[in-house]
Short mmCIF file of C-alpha atoms in Angstrom, two decimals:
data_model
loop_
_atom_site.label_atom_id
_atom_site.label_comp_id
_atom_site.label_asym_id
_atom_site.label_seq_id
_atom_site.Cartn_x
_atom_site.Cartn_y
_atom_site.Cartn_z
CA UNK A 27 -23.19 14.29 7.00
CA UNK A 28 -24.60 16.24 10.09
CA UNK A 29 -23.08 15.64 13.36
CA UNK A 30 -25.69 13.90 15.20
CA UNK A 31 -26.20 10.94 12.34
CA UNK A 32 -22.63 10.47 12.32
CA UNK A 33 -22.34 9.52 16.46
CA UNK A 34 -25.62 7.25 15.63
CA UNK A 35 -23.42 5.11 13.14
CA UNK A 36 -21.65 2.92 15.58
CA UNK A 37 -25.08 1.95 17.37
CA UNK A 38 -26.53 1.11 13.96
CA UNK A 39 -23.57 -0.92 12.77
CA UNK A 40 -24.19 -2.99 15.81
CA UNK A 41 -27.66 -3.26 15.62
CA UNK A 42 -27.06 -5.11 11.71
CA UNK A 43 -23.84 -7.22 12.83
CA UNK A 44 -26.06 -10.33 13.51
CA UNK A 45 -28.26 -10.16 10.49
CA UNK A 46 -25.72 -9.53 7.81
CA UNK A 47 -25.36 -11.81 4.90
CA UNK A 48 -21.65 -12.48 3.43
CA UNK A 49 -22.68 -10.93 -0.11
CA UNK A 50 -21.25 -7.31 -1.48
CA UNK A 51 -24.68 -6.20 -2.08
CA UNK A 52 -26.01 -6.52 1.38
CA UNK A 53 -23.13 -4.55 3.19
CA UNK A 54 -24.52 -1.47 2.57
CA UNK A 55 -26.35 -0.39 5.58
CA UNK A 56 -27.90 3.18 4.49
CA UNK A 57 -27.28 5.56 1.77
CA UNK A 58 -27.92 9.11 2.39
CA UNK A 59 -27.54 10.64 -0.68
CA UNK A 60 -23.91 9.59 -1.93
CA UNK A 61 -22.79 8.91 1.45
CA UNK A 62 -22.72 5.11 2.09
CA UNK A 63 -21.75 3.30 5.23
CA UNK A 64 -20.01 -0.42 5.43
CA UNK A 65 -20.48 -2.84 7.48
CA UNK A 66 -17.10 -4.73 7.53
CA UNK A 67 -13.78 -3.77 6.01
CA UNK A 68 -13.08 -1.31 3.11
CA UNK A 69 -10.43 -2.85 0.88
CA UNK A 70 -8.42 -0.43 -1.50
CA UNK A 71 -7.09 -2.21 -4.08
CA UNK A 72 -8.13 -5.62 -6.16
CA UNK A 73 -4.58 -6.50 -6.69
CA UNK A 74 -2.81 -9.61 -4.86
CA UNK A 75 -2.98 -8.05 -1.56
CA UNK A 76 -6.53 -6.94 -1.88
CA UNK A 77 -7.43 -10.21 -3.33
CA UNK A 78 -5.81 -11.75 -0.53
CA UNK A 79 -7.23 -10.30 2.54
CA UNK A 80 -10.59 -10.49 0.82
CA UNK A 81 -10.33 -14.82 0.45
CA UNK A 82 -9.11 -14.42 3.91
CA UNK A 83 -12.21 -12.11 5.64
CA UNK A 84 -14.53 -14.46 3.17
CA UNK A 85 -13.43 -17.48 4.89
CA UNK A 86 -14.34 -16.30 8.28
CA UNK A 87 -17.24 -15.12 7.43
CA UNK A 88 -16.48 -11.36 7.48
CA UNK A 89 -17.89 -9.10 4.73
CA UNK A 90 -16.09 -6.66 3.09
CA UNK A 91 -16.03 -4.39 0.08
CA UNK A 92 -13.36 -3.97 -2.35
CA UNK A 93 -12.69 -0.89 -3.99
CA UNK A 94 -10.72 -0.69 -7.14
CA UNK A 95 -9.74 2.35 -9.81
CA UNK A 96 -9.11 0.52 -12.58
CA UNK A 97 -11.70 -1.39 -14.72
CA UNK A 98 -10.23 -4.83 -13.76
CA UNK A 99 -8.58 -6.78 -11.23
CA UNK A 100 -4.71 -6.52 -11.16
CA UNK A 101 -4.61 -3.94 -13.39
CA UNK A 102 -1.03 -3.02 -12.82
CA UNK A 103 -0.16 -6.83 -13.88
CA UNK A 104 -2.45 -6.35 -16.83
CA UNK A 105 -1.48 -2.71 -18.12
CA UNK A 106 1.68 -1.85 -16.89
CA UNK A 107 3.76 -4.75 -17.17
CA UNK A 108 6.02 -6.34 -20.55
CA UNK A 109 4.97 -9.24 -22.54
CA UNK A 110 7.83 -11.57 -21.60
CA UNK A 111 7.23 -11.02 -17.54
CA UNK A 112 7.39 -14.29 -15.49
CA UNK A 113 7.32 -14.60 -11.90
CA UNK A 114 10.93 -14.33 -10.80
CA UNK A 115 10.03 -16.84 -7.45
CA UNK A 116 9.03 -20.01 -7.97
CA UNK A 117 5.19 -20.59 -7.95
CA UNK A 118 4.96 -21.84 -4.10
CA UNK A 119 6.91 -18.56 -3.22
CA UNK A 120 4.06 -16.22 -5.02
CA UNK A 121 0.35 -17.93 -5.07
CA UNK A 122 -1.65 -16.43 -2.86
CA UNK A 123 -3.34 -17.61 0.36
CA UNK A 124 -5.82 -20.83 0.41
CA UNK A 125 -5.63 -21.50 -2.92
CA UNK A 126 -2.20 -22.92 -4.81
CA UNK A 127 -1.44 -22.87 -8.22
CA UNK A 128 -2.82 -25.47 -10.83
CA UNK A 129 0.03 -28.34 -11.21
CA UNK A 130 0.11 -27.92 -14.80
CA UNK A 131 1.44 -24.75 -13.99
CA UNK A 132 5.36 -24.44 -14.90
CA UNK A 133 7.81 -23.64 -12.34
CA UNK A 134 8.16 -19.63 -13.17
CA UNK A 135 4.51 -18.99 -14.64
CA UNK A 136 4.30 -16.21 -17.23
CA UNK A 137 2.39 -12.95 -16.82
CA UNK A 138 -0.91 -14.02 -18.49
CA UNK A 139 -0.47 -17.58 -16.49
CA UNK A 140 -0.76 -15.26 -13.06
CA UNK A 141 -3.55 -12.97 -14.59
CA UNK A 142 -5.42 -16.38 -15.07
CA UNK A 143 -4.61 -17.62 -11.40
CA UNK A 144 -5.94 -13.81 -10.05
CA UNK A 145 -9.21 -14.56 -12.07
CA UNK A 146 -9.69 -17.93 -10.66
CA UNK A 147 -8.85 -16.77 -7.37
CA UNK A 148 -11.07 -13.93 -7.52
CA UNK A 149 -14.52 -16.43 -8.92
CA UNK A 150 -13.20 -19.06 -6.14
CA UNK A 151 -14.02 -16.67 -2.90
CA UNK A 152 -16.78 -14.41 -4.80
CA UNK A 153 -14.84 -11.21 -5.22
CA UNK A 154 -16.91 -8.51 -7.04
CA UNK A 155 -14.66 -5.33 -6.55
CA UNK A 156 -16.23 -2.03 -7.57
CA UNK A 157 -14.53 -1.11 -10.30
CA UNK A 158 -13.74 2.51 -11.76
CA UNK A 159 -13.69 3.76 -8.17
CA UNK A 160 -10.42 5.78 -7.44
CA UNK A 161 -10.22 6.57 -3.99
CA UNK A 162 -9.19 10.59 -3.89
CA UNK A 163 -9.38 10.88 -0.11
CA UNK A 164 -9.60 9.01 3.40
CA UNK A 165 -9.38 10.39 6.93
CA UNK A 166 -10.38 9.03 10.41
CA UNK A 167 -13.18 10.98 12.05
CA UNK A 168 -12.53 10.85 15.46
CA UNK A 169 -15.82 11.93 16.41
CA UNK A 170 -17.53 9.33 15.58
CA UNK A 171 -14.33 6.30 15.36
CA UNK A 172 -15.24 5.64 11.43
CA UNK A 173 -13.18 6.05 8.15
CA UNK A 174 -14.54 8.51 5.52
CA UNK A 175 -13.45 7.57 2.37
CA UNK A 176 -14.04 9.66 -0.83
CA UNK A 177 -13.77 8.15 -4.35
CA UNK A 178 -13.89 10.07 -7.93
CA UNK A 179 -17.61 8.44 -8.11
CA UNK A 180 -18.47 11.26 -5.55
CA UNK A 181 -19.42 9.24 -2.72
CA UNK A 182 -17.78 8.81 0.54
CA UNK A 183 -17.94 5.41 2.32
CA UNK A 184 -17.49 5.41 6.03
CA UNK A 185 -16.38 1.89 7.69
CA UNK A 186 -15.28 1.10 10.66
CA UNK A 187 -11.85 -0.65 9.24
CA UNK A 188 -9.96 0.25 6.46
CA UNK A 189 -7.04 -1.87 4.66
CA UNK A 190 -4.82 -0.19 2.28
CA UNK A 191 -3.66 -2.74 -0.52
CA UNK A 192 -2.38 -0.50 -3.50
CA UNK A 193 1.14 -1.96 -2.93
CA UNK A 194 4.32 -0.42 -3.87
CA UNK A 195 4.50 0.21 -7.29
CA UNK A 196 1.30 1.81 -8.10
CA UNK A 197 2.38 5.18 -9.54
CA UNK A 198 5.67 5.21 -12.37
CA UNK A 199 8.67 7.29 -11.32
CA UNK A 200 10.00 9.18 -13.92
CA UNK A 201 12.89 11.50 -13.09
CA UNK A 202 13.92 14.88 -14.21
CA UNK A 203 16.96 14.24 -17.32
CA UNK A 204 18.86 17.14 -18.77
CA UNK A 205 17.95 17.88 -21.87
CA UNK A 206 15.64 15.20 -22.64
CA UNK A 207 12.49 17.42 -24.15
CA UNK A 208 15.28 18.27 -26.91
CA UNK A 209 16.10 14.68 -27.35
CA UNK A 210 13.12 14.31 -30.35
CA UNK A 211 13.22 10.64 -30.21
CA UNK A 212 10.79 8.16 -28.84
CA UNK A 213 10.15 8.30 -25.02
CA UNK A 214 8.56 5.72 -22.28
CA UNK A 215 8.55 4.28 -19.13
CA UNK A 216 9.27 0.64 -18.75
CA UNK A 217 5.30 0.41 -17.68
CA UNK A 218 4.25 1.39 -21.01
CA UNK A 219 7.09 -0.97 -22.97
CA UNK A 220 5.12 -4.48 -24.03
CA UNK A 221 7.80 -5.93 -26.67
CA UNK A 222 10.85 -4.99 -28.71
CA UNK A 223 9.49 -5.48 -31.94
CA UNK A 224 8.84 -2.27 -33.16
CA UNK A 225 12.19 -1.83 -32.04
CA UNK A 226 14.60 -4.09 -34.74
CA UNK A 227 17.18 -2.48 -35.71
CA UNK A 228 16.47 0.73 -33.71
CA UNK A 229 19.92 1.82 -30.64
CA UNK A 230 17.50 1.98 -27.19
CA UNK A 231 18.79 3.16 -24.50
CA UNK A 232 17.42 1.81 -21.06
CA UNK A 233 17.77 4.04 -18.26
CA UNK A 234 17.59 1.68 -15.45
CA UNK A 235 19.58 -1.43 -13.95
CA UNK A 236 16.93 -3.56 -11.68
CA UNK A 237 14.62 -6.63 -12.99
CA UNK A 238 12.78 -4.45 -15.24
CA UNK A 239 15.80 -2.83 -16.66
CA UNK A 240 17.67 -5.97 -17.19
CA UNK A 241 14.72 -7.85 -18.82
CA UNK A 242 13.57 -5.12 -21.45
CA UNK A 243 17.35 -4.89 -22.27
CA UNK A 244 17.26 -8.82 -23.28
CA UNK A 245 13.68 -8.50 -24.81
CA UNK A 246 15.41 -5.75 -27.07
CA UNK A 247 18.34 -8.05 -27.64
CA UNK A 248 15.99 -10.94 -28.87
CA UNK A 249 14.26 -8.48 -31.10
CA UNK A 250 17.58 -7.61 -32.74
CA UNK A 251 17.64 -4.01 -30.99
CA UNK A 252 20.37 -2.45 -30.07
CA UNK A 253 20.33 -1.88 -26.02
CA UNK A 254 22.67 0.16 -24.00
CA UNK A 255 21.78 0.44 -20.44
CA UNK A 256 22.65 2.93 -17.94
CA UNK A 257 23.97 1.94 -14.56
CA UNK A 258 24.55 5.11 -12.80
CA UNK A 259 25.18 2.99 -8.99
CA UNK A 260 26.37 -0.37 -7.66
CA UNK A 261 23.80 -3.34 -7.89
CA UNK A 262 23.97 -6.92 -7.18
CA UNK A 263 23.32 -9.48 -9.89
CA UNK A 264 22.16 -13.25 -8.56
CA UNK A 265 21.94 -16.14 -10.85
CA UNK A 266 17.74 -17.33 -10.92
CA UNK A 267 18.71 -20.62 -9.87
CA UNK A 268 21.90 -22.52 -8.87
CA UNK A 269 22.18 -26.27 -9.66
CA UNK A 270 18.22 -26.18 -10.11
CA UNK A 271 17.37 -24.75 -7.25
CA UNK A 272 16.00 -21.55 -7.07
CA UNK A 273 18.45 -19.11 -5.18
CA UNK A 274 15.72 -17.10 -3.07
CA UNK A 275 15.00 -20.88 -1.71
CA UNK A 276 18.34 -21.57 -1.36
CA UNK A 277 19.14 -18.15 0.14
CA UNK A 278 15.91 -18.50 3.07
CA UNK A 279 17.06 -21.91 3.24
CA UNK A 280 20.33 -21.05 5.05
CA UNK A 281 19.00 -18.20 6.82
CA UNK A 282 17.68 -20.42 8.90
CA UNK A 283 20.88 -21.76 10.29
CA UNK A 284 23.53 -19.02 9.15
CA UNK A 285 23.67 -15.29 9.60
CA UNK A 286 23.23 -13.05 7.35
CA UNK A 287 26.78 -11.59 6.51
CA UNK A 288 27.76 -15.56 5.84
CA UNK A 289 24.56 -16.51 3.34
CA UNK A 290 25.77 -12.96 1.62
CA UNK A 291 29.01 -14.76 0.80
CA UNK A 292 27.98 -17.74 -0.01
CA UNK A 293 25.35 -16.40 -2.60
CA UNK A 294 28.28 -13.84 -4.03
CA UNK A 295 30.64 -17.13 -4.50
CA UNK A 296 27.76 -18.46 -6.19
CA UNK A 297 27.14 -15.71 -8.61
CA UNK A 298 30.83 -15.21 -9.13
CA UNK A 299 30.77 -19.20 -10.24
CA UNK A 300 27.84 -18.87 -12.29
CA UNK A 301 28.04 -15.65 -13.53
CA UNK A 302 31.53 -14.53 -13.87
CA UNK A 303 33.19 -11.40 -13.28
CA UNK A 304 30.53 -8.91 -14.34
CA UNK A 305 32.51 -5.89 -12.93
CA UNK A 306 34.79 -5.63 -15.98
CA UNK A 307 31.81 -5.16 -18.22
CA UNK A 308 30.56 -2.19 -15.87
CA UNK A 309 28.60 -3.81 -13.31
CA UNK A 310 29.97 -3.21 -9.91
CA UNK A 311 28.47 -4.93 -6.72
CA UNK A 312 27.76 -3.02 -3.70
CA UNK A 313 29.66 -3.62 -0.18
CA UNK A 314 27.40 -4.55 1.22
CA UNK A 315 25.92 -8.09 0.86
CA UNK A 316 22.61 -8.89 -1.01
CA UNK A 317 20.55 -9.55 1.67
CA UNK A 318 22.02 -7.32 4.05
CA UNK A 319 21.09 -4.39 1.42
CA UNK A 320 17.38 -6.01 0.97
CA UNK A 321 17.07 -5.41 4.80
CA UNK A 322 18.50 -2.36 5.18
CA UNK A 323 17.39 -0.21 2.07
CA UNK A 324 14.73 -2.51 0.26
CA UNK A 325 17.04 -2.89 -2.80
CA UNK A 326 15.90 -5.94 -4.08
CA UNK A 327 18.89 -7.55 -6.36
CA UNK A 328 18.31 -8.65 -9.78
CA UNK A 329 17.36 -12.05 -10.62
CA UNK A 330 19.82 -12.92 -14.03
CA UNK A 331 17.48 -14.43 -16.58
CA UNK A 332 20.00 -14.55 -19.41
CA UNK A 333 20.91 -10.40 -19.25
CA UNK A 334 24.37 -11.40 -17.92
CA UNK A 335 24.81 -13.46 -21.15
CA UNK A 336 24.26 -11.17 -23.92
CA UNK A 337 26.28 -8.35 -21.83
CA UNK A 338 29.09 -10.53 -21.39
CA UNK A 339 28.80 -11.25 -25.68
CA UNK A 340 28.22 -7.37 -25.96
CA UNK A 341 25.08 -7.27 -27.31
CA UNK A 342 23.89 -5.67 -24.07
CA UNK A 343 26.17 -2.10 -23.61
CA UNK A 344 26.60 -1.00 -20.43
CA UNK A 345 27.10 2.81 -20.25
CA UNK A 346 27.66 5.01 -17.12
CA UNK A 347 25.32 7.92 -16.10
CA UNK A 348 23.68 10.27 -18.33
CA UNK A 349 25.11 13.73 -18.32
CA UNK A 350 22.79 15.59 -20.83
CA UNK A 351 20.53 14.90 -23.98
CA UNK A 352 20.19 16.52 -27.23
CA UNK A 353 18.82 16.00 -30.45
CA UNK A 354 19.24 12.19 -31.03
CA UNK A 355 21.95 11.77 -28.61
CA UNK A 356 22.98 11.46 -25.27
CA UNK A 357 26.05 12.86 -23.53
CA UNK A 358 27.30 10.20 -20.47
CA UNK A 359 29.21 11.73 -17.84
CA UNK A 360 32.53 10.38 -18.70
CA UNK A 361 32.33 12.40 -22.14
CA UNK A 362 31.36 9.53 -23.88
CA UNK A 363 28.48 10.76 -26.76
CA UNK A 364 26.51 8.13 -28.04
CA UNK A 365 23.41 8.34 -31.24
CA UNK A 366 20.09 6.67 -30.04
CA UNK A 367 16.53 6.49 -30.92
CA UNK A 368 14.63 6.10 -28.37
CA UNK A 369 15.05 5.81 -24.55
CA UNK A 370 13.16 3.31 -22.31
CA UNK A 371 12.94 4.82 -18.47
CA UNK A 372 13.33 1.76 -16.57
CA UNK A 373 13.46 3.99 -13.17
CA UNK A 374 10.75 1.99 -10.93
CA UNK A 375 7.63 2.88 -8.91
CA UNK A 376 6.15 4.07 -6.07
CA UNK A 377 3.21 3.91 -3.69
CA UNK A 378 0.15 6.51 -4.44
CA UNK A 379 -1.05 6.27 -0.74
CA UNK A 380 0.48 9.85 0.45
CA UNK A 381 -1.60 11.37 -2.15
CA UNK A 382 -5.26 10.35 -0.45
CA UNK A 383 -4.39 8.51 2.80
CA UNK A 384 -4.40 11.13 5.30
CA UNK A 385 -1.61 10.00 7.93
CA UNK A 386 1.34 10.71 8.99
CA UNK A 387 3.55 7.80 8.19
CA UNK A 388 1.36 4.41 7.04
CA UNK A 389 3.70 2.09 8.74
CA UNK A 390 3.69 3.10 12.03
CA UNK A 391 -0.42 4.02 11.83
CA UNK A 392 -1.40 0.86 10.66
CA UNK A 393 1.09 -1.14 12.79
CA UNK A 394 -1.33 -3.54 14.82
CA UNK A 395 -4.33 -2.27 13.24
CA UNK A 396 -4.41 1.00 15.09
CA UNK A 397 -7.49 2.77 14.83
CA UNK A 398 -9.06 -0.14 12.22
CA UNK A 399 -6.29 0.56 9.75
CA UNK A 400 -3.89 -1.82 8.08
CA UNK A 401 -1.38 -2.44 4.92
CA UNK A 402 -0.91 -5.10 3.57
CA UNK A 403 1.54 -5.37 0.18
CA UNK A 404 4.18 -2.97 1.87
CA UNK A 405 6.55 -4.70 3.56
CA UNK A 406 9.13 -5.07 0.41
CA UNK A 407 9.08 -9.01 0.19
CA UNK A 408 6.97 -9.20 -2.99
CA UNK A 409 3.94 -11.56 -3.24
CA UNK A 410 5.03 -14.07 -0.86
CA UNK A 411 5.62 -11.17 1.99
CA UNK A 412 2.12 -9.72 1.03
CA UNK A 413 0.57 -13.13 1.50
CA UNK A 414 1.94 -13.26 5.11
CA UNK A 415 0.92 -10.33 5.12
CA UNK A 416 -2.93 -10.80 4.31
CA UNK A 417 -3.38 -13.50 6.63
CA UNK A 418 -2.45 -11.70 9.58
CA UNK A 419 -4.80 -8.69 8.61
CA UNK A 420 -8.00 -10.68 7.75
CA UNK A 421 -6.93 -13.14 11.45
CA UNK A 422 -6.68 -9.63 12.68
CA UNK A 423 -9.81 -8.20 11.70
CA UNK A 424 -11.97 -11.56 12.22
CA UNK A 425 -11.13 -11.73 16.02
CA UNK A 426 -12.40 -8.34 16.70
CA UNK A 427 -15.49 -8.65 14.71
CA UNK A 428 -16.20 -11.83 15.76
CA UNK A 429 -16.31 -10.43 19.46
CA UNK A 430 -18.11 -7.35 18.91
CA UNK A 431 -20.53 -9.80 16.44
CA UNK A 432 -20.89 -12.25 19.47
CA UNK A 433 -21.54 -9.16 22.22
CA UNK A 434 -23.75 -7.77 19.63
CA UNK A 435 -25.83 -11.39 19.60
CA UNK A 436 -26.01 -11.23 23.42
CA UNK A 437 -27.13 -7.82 23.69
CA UNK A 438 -30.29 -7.93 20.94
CA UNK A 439 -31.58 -11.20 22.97
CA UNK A 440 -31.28 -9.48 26.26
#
């Protein structure tokens, strides 16, 4: 875009502020050639975050436009995740802003339950994301105080704010094992498992120890697999509920009268009750406390679901770290060799943003909305965190354009 059109874009963003209608369609100020310019947010991402902030702007009458890579909203909850998934939170813990879950809903909804919700959600505020749009690029032009955002449908979209909502786990992490391309058996990350029934019968071995980890273990276990599990570090193991009440509740309950280090003890006396002594099977807890360790490091513990059970019956092996593999086996680093046939990497995510998002650190850049950008789905508190989240960006966002909208009014009639 030549220099001169690009310092006329602010005046002619103004000019259109008080004649804008709230649809997706009409947000599009001028194309030249495949260069488009928004009026209103950019949202990357029709997730939960994306979703959110978008119900949010829409109910202040802000437009936006959502841009999303996949083909359909939530696609990570769609594609990537197992068959058995429920929400690990109760339901008022994870629905999203402005719009609560159906009461027929049970307590822990199931993965196609949520996808259902998103759907809903998404009809409720009129949400039409642009699908099959990856975004490849975005920088702030300081010339002219706009975001340029390119996308693999060769156009670059310039708006004035831009909200990053790809969230945490966008990308699979999938680390660098000795040996493994001699291994010969079947290989996957937990994003690509779905069930354990093509797995009867079969010794898996599930290189991983958090949520995911734990719960493909017991989905192979109720398939009548044969799971061993590596647990190369320390990791705390909580009980999903205690006496019926959920322990995240119970935990944010006391927080708001105790400190920290004394909820940590309480919730380990509670696990220890519930749970038993999980360190003799080869599960040993970290010093420091599960909260504590959320704050400090983002390790979230794991939410027991019934793992705990069938490793306390066996069925569930726990092995130590993996020293080398080679054809249909697996050396651990105590010298232990074990035959398996496949392995499932169960070895997390992580955020794609450093790959197109041209900043130095997003945190600190989008802290207050500095130059129009935010992030919302990054602050390691899972739905309910990137709800709070939401709110505070589209409040954020509303107040300024409601001014400029307002000074832009004044102006035109003068």
């Amino acid at each position: 875009m030549p220099y001169y059109l690009c310092l006329s874009i602010p005046c002619l963003i103004s000019l259109h502020w008080s004649t804008m209608l709230q649809h997706e369609e009409d947000l599009l100020i001028s194309r030249s050639g495949k260069c488009v310019v928004i009026n209103g947010p950019l949202i990357v991402g029709a997730g939960p975050s994306g979703l959110a902030v978008g119900a949010g702007l829409r109910l202040q009458g802000v437009p936006f436009v959502i841009l999303e890579r996949a083909h359909c909203i939530a696609s990570l909850w769609r594609n990537k995740t197992y068959d058995r998934l429920k929400l690990h939170l109760p339901k008022r813990f994870c629905q999203l802003p402005f719009f609560p879950f159906p009461p027929h809903f049970p307590e822990y909804p199931s993965k196609y339950q949520f996808l259902d919700y998103l759907q809903s959600y998404a009809h409720k505020f009129d949400m039409n994301p642009r699908f099959n749009e990856c975004v490849e690029s975005a920088s702030y032009d300081e010339r002219c105080g706009l975001w340029r955002v390119g996308t693999s449908a060769d156009v670059e979209y310039l708006c004035r704010w831009l909200v990053v909502a790809t969230g945490e786990n966008a990308e699979k992490v999938v680390p660098e094992l000795h040996g493994l391309e001699e291994f010969g058996g079947h290989v996957m990350h937990a994003s690509d498992y779905r069930s354990g029934k093509d797995y009867r019968g079969k010794k898996v071995m599930v290189v991983g120890c958090g949520n995911s980890g734990m719960e493909v273990s017991l989905d192979l276990c109720h398939h009548k697999a044969f799971p061993s599990m590596v647990i190369r570090s320390s990791v705390h193991v909580l009980p999903r509920e205690v006496g019926g009440i959920s322990t995240f509740e119970l935990a944010t309950g006391m927080l708001k009268w105790l400190p920290v280090k004394m909820v940590d003890k309480i919730l380990l006396i509670l696990a220890r009750c519930t749970l038993g002594d999980l360190e003799k099977y080869g599960i040993k807890r970290p010093r420091m406390g599960p909260i504590e360790l959320k704050n400090a490091r983002g390790k979230t513990p794991v939410l027991d679901v019934g793992a705990s059970h069938e490793i306390k019956s066996g069925k569930i092996q726990i092995v130590p770290g993996i020293k080398k593999f080679s054809r249909g086996r697996v050396e651990l680093v105590n010298g232990t060799n074990l035959e398996i046939d496949s392995v499932i990497l169960a070895t997390g995510y992580c955020s794609n943003v450093p790959s197109w998002l041209k900043v130095r650190n997003l945190q600190e850049e989008s802290n207050e909305g500095k130059l129009g950008l935010y992030a919302v789905g990054f602050s390691r508190r899972g739905l309910f965190g990137a709800s709070c989240d939401a709110i505070r960006v589209s409040q954020h966002i509303a107040k300024i354009w409601n001014q400029e909208t307002n000074q832009s009014l004044c102006h035109t009639f003068l």
